[in-house]
Tab-separated table of C-alpha atoms and ligand atoms in Angstrom:
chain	number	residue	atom	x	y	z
H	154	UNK	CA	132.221	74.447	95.576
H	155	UNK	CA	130.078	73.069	98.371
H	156	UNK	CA	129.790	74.465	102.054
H	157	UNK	CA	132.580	73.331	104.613
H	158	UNK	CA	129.527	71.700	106.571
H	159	UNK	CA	128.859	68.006	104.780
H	160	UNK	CA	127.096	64.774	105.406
H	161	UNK	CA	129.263	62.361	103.211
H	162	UNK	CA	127.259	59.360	102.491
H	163	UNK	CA	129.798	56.155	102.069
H	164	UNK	CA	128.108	53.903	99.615
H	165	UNK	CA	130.393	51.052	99.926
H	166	UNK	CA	129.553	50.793	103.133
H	167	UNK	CA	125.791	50.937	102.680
H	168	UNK	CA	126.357	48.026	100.016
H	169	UNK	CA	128.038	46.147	102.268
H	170	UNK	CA	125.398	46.138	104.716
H	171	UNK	CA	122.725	44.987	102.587
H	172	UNK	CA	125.098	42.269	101.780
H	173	UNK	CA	125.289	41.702	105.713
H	174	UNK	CA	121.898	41.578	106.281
H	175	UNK	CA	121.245	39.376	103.313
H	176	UNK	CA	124.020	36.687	104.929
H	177	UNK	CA	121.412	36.432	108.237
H	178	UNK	CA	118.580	35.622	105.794
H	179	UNK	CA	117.170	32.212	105.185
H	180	UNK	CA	117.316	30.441	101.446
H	181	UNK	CA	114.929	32.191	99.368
H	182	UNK	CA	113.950	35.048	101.530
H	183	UNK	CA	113.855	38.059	99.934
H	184	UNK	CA	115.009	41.618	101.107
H	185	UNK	CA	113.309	44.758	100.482
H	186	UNK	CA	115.393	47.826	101.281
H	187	UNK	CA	113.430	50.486	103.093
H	188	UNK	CA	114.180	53.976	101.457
H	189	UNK	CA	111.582	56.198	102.760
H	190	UNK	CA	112.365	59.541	103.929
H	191	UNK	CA	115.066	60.226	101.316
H	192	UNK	CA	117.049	56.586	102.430
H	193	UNK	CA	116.922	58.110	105.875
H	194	UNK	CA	118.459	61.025	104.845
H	195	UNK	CA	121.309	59.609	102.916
H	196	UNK	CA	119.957	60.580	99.640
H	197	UNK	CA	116.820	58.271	97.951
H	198	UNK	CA	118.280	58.200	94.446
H	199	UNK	CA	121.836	57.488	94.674
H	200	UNK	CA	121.332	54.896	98.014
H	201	UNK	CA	118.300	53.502	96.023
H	202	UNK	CA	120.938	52.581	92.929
H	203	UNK	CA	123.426	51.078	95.595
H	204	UNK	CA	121.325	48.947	97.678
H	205	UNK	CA	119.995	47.260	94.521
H	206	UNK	CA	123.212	46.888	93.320
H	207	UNK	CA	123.932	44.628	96.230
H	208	UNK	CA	121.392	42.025	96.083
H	209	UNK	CA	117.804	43.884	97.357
H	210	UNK	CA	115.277	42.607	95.464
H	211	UNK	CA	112.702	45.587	96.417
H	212	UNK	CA	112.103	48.545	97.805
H	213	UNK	CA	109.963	50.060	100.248
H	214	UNK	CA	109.218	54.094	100.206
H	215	UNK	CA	106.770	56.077	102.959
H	216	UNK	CA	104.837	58.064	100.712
H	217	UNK	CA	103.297	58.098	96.924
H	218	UNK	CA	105.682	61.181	95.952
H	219	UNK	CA	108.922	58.826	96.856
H	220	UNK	CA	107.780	56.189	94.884
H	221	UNK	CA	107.310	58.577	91.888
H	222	UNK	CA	110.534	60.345	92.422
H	223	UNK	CA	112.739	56.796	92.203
H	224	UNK	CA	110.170	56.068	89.111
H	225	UNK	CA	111.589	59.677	87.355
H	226	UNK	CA	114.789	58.332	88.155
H	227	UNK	CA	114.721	55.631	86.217
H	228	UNK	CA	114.091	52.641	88.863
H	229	UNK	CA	112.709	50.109	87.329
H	230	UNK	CA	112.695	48.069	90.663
H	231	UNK	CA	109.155	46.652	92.743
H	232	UNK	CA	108.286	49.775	94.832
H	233	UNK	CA	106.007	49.751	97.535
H	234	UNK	CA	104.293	52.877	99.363
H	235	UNK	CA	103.936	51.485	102.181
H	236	UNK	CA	101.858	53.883	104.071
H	237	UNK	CA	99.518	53.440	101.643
H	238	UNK	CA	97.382	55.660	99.777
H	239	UNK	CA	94.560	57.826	99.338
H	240	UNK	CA	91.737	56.930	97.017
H	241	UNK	CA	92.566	59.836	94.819
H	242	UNK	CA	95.604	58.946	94.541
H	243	UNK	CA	94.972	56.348	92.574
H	244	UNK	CA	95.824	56.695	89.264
H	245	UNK	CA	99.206	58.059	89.922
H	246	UNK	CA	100.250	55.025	91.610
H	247	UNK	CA	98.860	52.866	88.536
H	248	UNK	CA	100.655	55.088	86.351
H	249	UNK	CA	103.991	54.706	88.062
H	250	UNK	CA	103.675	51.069	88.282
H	251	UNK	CA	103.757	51.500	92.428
H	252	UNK	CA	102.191	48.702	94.818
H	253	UNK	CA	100.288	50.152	97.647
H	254	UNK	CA	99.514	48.669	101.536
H	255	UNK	CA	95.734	48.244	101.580
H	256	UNK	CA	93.199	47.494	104.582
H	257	UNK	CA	90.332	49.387	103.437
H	258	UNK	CA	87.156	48.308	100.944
H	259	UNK	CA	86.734	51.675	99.433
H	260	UNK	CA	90.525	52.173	98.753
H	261	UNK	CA	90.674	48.267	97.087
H	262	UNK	CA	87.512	49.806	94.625
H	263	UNK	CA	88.943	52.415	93.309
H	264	UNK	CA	91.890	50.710	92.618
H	265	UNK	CA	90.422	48.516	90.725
H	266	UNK	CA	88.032	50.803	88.653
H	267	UNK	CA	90.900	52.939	87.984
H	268	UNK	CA	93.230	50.545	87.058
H	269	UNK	CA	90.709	49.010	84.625
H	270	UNK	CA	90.035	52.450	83.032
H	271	UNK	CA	93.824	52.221	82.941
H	272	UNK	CA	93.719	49.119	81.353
H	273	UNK	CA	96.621	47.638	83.902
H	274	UNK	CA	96.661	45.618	86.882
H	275	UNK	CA	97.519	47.282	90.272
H	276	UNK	CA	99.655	45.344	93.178
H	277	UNK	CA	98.251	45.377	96.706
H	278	UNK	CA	100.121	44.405	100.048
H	279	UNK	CA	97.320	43.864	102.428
H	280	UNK	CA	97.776	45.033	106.002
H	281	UNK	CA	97.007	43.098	109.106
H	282	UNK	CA	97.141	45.049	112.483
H	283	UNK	CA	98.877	42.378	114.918
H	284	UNK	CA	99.615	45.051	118.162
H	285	UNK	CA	100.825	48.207	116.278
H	286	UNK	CA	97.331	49.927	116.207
H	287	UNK	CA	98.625	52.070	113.484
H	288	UNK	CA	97.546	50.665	109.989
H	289	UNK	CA	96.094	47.542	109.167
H	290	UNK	CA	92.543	45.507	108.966
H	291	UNK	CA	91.831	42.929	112.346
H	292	UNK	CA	92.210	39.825	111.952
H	293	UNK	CA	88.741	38.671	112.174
H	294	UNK	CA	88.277	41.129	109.539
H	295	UNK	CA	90.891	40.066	107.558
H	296	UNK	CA	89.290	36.913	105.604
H	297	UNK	CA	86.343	39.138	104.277
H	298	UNK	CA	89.086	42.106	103.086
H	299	UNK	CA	90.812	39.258	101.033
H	300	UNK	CA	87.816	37.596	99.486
H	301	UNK	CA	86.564	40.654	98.514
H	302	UNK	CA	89.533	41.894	96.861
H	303	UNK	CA	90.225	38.479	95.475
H	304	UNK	CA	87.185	39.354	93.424
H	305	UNK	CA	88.060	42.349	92.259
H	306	UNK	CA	89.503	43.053	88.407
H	307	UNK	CA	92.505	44.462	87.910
H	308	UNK	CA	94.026	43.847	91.608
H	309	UNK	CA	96.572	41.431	92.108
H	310	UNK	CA	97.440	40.976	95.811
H	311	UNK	CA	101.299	40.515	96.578
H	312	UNK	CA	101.369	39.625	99.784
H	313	UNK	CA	99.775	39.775	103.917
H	314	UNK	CA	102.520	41.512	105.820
H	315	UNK	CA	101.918	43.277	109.240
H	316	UNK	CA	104.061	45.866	111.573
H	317	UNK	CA	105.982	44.742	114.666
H	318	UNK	CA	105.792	47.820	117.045
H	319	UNK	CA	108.451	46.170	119.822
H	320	UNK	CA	111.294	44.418	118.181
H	321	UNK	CA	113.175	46.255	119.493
H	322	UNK	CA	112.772	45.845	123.507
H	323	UNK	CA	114.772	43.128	125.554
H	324	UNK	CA	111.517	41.858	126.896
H	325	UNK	CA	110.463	39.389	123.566
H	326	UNK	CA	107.124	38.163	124.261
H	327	UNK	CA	105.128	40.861	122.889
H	328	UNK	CA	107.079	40.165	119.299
H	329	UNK	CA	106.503	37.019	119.803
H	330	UNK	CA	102.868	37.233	120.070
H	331	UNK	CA	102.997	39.371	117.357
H	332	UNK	CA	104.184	36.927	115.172
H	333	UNK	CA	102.101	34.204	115.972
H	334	UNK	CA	99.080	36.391	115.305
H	335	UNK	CA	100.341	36.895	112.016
H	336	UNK	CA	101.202	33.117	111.711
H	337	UNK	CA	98.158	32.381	112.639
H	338	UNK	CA	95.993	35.188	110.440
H	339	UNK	CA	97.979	34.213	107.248
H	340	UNK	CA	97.336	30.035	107.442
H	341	UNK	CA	93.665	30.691	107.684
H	342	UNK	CA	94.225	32.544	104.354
H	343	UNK	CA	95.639	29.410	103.169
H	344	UNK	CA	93.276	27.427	104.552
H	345	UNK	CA	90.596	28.937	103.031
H	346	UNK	CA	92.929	28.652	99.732
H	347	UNK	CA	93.083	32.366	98.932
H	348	UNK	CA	96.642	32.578	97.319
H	349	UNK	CA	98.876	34.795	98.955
H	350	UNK	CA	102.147	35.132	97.451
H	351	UNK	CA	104.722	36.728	100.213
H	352	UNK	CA	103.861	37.083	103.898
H	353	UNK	CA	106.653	39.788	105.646
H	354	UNK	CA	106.826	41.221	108.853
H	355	UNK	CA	110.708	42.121	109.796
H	356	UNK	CA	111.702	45.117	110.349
H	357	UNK	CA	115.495	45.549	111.154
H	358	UNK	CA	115.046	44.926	115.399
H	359	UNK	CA	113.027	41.593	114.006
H	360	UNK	CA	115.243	40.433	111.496
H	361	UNK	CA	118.102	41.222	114.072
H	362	UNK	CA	116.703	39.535	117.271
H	363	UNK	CA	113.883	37.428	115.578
H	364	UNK	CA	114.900	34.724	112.984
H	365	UNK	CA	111.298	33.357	113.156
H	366	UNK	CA	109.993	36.749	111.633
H	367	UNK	CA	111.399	36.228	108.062
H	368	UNK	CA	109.003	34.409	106.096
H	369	UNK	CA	109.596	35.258	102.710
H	370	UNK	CA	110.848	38.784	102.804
H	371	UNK	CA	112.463	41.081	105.163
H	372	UNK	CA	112.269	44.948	105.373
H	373	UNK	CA	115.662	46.612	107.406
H	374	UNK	CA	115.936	50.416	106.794
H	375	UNK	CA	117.815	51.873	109.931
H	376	UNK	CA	120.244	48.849	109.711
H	377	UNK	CA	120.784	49.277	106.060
H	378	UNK	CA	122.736	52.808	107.274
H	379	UNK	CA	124.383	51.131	109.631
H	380	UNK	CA	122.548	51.955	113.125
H	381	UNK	CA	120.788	50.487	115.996
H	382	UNK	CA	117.287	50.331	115.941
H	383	UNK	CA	116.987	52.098	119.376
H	384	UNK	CA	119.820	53.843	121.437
H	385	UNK	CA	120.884	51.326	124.840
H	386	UNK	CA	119.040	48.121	124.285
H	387	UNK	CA	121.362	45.543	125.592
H	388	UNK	CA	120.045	42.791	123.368
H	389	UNK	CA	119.821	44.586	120.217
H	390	UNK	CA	123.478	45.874	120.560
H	391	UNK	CA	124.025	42.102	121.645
H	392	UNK	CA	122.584	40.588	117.979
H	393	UNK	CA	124.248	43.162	116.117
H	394	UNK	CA	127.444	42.154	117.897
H	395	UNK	CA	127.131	39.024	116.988
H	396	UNK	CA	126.671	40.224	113.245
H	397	UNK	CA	129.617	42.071	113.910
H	398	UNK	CA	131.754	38.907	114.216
H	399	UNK	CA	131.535	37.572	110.853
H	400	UNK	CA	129.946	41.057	108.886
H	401	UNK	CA	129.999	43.973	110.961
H	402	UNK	CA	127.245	46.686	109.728
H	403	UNK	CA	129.162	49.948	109.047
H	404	UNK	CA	127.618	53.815	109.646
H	405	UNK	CA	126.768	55.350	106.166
H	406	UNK	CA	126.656	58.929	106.828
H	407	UNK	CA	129.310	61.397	108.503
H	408	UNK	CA	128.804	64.250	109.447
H	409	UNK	CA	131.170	66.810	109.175
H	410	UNK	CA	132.136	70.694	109.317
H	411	UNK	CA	135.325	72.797	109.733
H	412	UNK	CA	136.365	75.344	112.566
H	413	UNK	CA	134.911	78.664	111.161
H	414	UNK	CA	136.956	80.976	113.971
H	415	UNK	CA	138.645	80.458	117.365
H	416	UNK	CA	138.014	82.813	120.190
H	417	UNK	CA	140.067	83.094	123.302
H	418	UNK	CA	137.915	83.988	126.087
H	419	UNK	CA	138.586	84.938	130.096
H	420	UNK	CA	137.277	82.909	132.645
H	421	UNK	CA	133.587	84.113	133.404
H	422	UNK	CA	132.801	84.545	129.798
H	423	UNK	CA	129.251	83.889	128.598
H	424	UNK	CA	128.940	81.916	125.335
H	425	UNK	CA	125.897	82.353	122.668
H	426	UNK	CA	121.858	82.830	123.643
H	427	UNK	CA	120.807	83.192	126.972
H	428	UNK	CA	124.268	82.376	128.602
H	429	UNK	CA	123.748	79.278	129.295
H	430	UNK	CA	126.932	78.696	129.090
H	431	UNK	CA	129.924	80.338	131.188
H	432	UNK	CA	133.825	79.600	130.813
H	433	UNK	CA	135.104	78.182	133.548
H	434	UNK	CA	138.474	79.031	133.129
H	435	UNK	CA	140.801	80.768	129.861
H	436	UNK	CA	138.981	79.166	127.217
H	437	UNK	CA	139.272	78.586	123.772
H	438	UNK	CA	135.992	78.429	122.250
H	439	UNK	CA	135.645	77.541	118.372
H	440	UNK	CA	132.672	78.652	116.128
H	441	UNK	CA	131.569	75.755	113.635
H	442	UNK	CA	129.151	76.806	110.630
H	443	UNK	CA	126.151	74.532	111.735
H	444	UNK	CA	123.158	74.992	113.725
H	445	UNK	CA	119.759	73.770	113.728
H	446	UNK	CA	118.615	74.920	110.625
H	447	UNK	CA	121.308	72.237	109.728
H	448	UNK	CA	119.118	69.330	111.863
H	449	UNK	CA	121.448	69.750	114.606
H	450	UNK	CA	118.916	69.683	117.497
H	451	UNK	CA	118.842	72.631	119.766
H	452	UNK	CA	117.828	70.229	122.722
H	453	UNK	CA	121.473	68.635	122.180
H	454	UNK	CA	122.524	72.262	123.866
H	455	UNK	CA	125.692	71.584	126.576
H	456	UNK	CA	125.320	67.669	125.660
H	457	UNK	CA	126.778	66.819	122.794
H	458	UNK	CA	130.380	66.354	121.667
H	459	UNK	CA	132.156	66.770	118.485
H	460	UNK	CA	135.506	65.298	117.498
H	461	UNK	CA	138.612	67.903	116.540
H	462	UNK	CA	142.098	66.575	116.125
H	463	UNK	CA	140.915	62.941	117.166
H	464	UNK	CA	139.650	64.199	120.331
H	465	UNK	CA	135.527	64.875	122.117
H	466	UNK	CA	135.484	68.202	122.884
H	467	UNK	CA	132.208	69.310	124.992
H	468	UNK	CA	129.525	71.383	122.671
H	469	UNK	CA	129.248	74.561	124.487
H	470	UNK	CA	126.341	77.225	124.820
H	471	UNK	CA	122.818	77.560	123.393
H	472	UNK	CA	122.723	75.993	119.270
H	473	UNK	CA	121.764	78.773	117.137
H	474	UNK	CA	120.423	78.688	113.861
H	475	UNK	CA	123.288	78.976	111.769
H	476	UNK	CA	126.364	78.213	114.098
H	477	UNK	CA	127.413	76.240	117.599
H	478	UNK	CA	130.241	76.510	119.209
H	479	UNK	CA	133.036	73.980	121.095
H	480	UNK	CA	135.285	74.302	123.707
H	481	UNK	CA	138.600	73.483	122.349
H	482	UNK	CA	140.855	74.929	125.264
H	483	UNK	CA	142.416	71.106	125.963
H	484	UNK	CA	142.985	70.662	121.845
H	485	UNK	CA	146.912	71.493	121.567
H	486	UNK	CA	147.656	73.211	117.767
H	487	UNK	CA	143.913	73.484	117.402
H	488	UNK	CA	143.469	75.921	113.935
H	489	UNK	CA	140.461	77.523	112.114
H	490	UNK	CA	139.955	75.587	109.020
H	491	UNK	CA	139.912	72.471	111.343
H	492	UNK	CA	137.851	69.422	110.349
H	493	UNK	CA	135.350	68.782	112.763
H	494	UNK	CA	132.980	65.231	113.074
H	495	UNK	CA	129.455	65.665	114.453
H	496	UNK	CA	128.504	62.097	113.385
H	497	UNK	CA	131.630	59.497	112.477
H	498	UNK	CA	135.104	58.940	112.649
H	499	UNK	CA	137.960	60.881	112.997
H	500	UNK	CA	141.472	59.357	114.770
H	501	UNK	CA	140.670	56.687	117.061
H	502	UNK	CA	137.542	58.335	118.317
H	503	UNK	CA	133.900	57.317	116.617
H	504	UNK	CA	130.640	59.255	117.790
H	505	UNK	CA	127.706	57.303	116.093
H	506	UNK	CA	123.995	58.558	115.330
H	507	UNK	CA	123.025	56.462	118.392
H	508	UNK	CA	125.210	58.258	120.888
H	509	UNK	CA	123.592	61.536	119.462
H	510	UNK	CA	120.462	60.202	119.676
H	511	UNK	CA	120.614	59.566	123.280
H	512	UNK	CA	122.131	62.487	123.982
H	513	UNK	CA	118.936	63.973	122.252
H	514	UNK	CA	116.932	61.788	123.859
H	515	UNK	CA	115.616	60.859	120.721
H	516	UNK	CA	116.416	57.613	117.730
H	517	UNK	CA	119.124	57.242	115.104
H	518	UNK	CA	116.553	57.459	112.879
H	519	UNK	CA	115.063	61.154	113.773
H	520	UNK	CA	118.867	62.033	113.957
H	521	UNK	CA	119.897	60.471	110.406
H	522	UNK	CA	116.117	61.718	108.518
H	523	UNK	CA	116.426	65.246	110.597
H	524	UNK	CA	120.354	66.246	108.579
H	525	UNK	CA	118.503	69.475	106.885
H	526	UNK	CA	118.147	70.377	103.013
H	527	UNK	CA	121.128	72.498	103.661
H	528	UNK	CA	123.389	69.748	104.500
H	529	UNK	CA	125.364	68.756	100.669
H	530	UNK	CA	124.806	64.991	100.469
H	531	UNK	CA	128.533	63.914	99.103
H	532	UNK	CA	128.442	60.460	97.833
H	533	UNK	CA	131.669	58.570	98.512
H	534	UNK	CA	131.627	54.852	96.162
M	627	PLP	C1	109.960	52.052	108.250
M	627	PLP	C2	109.401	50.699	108.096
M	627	PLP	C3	110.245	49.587	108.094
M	627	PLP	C4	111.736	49.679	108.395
M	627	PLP	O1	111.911	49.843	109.773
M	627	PLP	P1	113.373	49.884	110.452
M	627	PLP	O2	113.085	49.902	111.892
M	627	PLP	O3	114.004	51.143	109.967
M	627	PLP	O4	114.097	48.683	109.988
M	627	PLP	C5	109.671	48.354	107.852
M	627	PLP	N1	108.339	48.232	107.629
M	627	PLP	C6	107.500	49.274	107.648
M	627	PLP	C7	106.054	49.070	107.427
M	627	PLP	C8	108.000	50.548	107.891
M	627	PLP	O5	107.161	51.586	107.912
């Protein structure tokens, strides 16, 4: 017995959009599927098991602990953390058989002392910062990093990948430059004859918008579960689009809860918190058993919509923890027991992440991570 309030997670369709992302992909590039932050929220171990099932050859986590987790699970996979690690941290990412980002000297040490102690060789992805300013050594700095970790024991580097921070704006030239950067830090590694195995930079905006951005491996997450990369941009909805034509991406999560009680209400009734909202007429106003303990922002307050009966109905009155309620006065033979879509299908009608995102003014991705603990993850094949 699970709660009426669900996010059912449709693997097939997750599967099929590795598969569609792999059919934009040039020979030989490889595809590592980005599963930090519990696969965005869809569930780490079971999405993990899918998307490797359909063709990625790797995967990327955030943080040491997910790369562990998949490890308990029995993932035998390449994982890479790729926020990278802490010096301390060391020996349980030897142990685990992780590969870590790495940009620093002191970090690229340790690794090696411990994973000669260990008795094992440790993989490194080395970082270049190309315009993200978040992680990453500068290029100038980047040919001393690499000879000095080229002369390290025990540390076998796996590849020079950088971060594109604006793939996803209709204005291309700061990707662009991006790229070349990279281009251009990567064949001075090869000039110098350092061998670098894999040079990656795609995220899912690149690889969608940017074919020159694949080199030898690609790293989608939010397009793996089926969503734009940012809520509105023309272009990006325009390249997906024109995925769409031969392998549309499909939404992997739905959202879902029933109609908990109905209440009819005068005109001039307050609703929930604050009364921020009043009926404007007879209403009928339905309860539904999720609130923002659930991940379902209060800031979406009066702006979202839900679908009943394979309609949008308005969201009415302040979110509270537990509950929210919806102004079903228009939904003929409306009943308690109801289903009710926050994020999906139901009918003709669709409300995806990225229309709830906006209406958050936030990104499918804080919408799809944000579904709370308390949401039962139901796995669909
Ligand atoms: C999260 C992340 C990705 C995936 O980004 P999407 O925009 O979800 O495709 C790729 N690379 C790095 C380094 C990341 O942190």
């Amino acid at each position: 017995m699970h709660r009426a309030t669900v996010a059912e997670v449709h693997v097939s369709n997750l599967r099929h959009n590795v598969q569609a992302l792999r059919s934009l992909l040039q020979p030989g590039v490889r595809l590592m599927a980005v599963v930090k932050a519990d696969a965005y929220g869809h569930g780490a171990g079971p999405c993990t098991r899918a998307v490797l099932e359909a063709g990625a050859d790797t995967l990327g986590v955030g943080i040491l602990t997910e790369g562990i987790e998949l490890r308990e699970q029995g993932i035998k996979a390449p994982i890479h953390v790729l926020v990278g690690i802490f010096p301390d941290e060391a020996n349980e990412l030897i142990q685990h058989n992780l590969t870590t980002t790495l940009y620093s000297r002191p970090l690229a040490e340790t690794l090696s002392q411990r994973a000669g102690r260990l008795g094992k060789d440790v993989g490194v992805h080395i970082k270049v910062d190309t315009g993200m300013g978040r992680l990453g050594v500068s290029p100038d700095q980047l040919p001393g990093l690499v000879e000095y970790i080229a002369g390290l024991n025990n540390v076998r580097i796996e590849s020079l990948f950088t971060h594109l921070s604006s793939a996803d704006d209709s204005d291309p030239e700061f990707t662009q430059n991006q790229i070349a950067q990279f281009q251009s830090a990567l064949e001075q590694l090869q000039a110098a004859k350092f061998n670098i195995p894999l040079a990656h930079c795609a995220n899912s905006a690149a690889l969608l918008q940017f074919p020159e951005s694949q080199f030898d491996l690609v790293r989608p997450g939010i397009a793996l579960y089926g969503a734009l990369p940012a809520p509105g941009l023309g272009s990006v909805a325009d390249a997906l689009t024109t995925v769409n034509k031969s392998f549309p991406l499909l939404p992997v999560m739905q959202w879902k809860t029933r109609i908990l009680t109905i209440n009819s209400l005068p005109k001039g009734s307050p609703v929930s918190y604050g009364q921020k909202f009043v009926t404007s007429r007879d209403s009928k106003i339905a309860t539904l058993p999720v609130g923002y303990a659930d991940g379902l922002e209060r800031l979406l307050t009066n702006r979202m919509q839900v679908l009943v009966r394979g309609h949008k109905v308005p969201q009415v009155g302040t979110i509270c923890m537990d509950m929210c309620m919806v102004d079903v006065t228009n939904i003929t033979g409306v009943q308690e027991g109801d289903e009710v879509v926050l994020i999906g299908q139901q009918g003709n009608e669709t409300i995806t992440a990225d229309e709830m995102a906006a209406q958050a003014d936030t990104i499918p991705y804080e919408i799809l991570c944000g579904v709370g603990k308390r949401v039962p993850r139901i796995y669909l094949p």
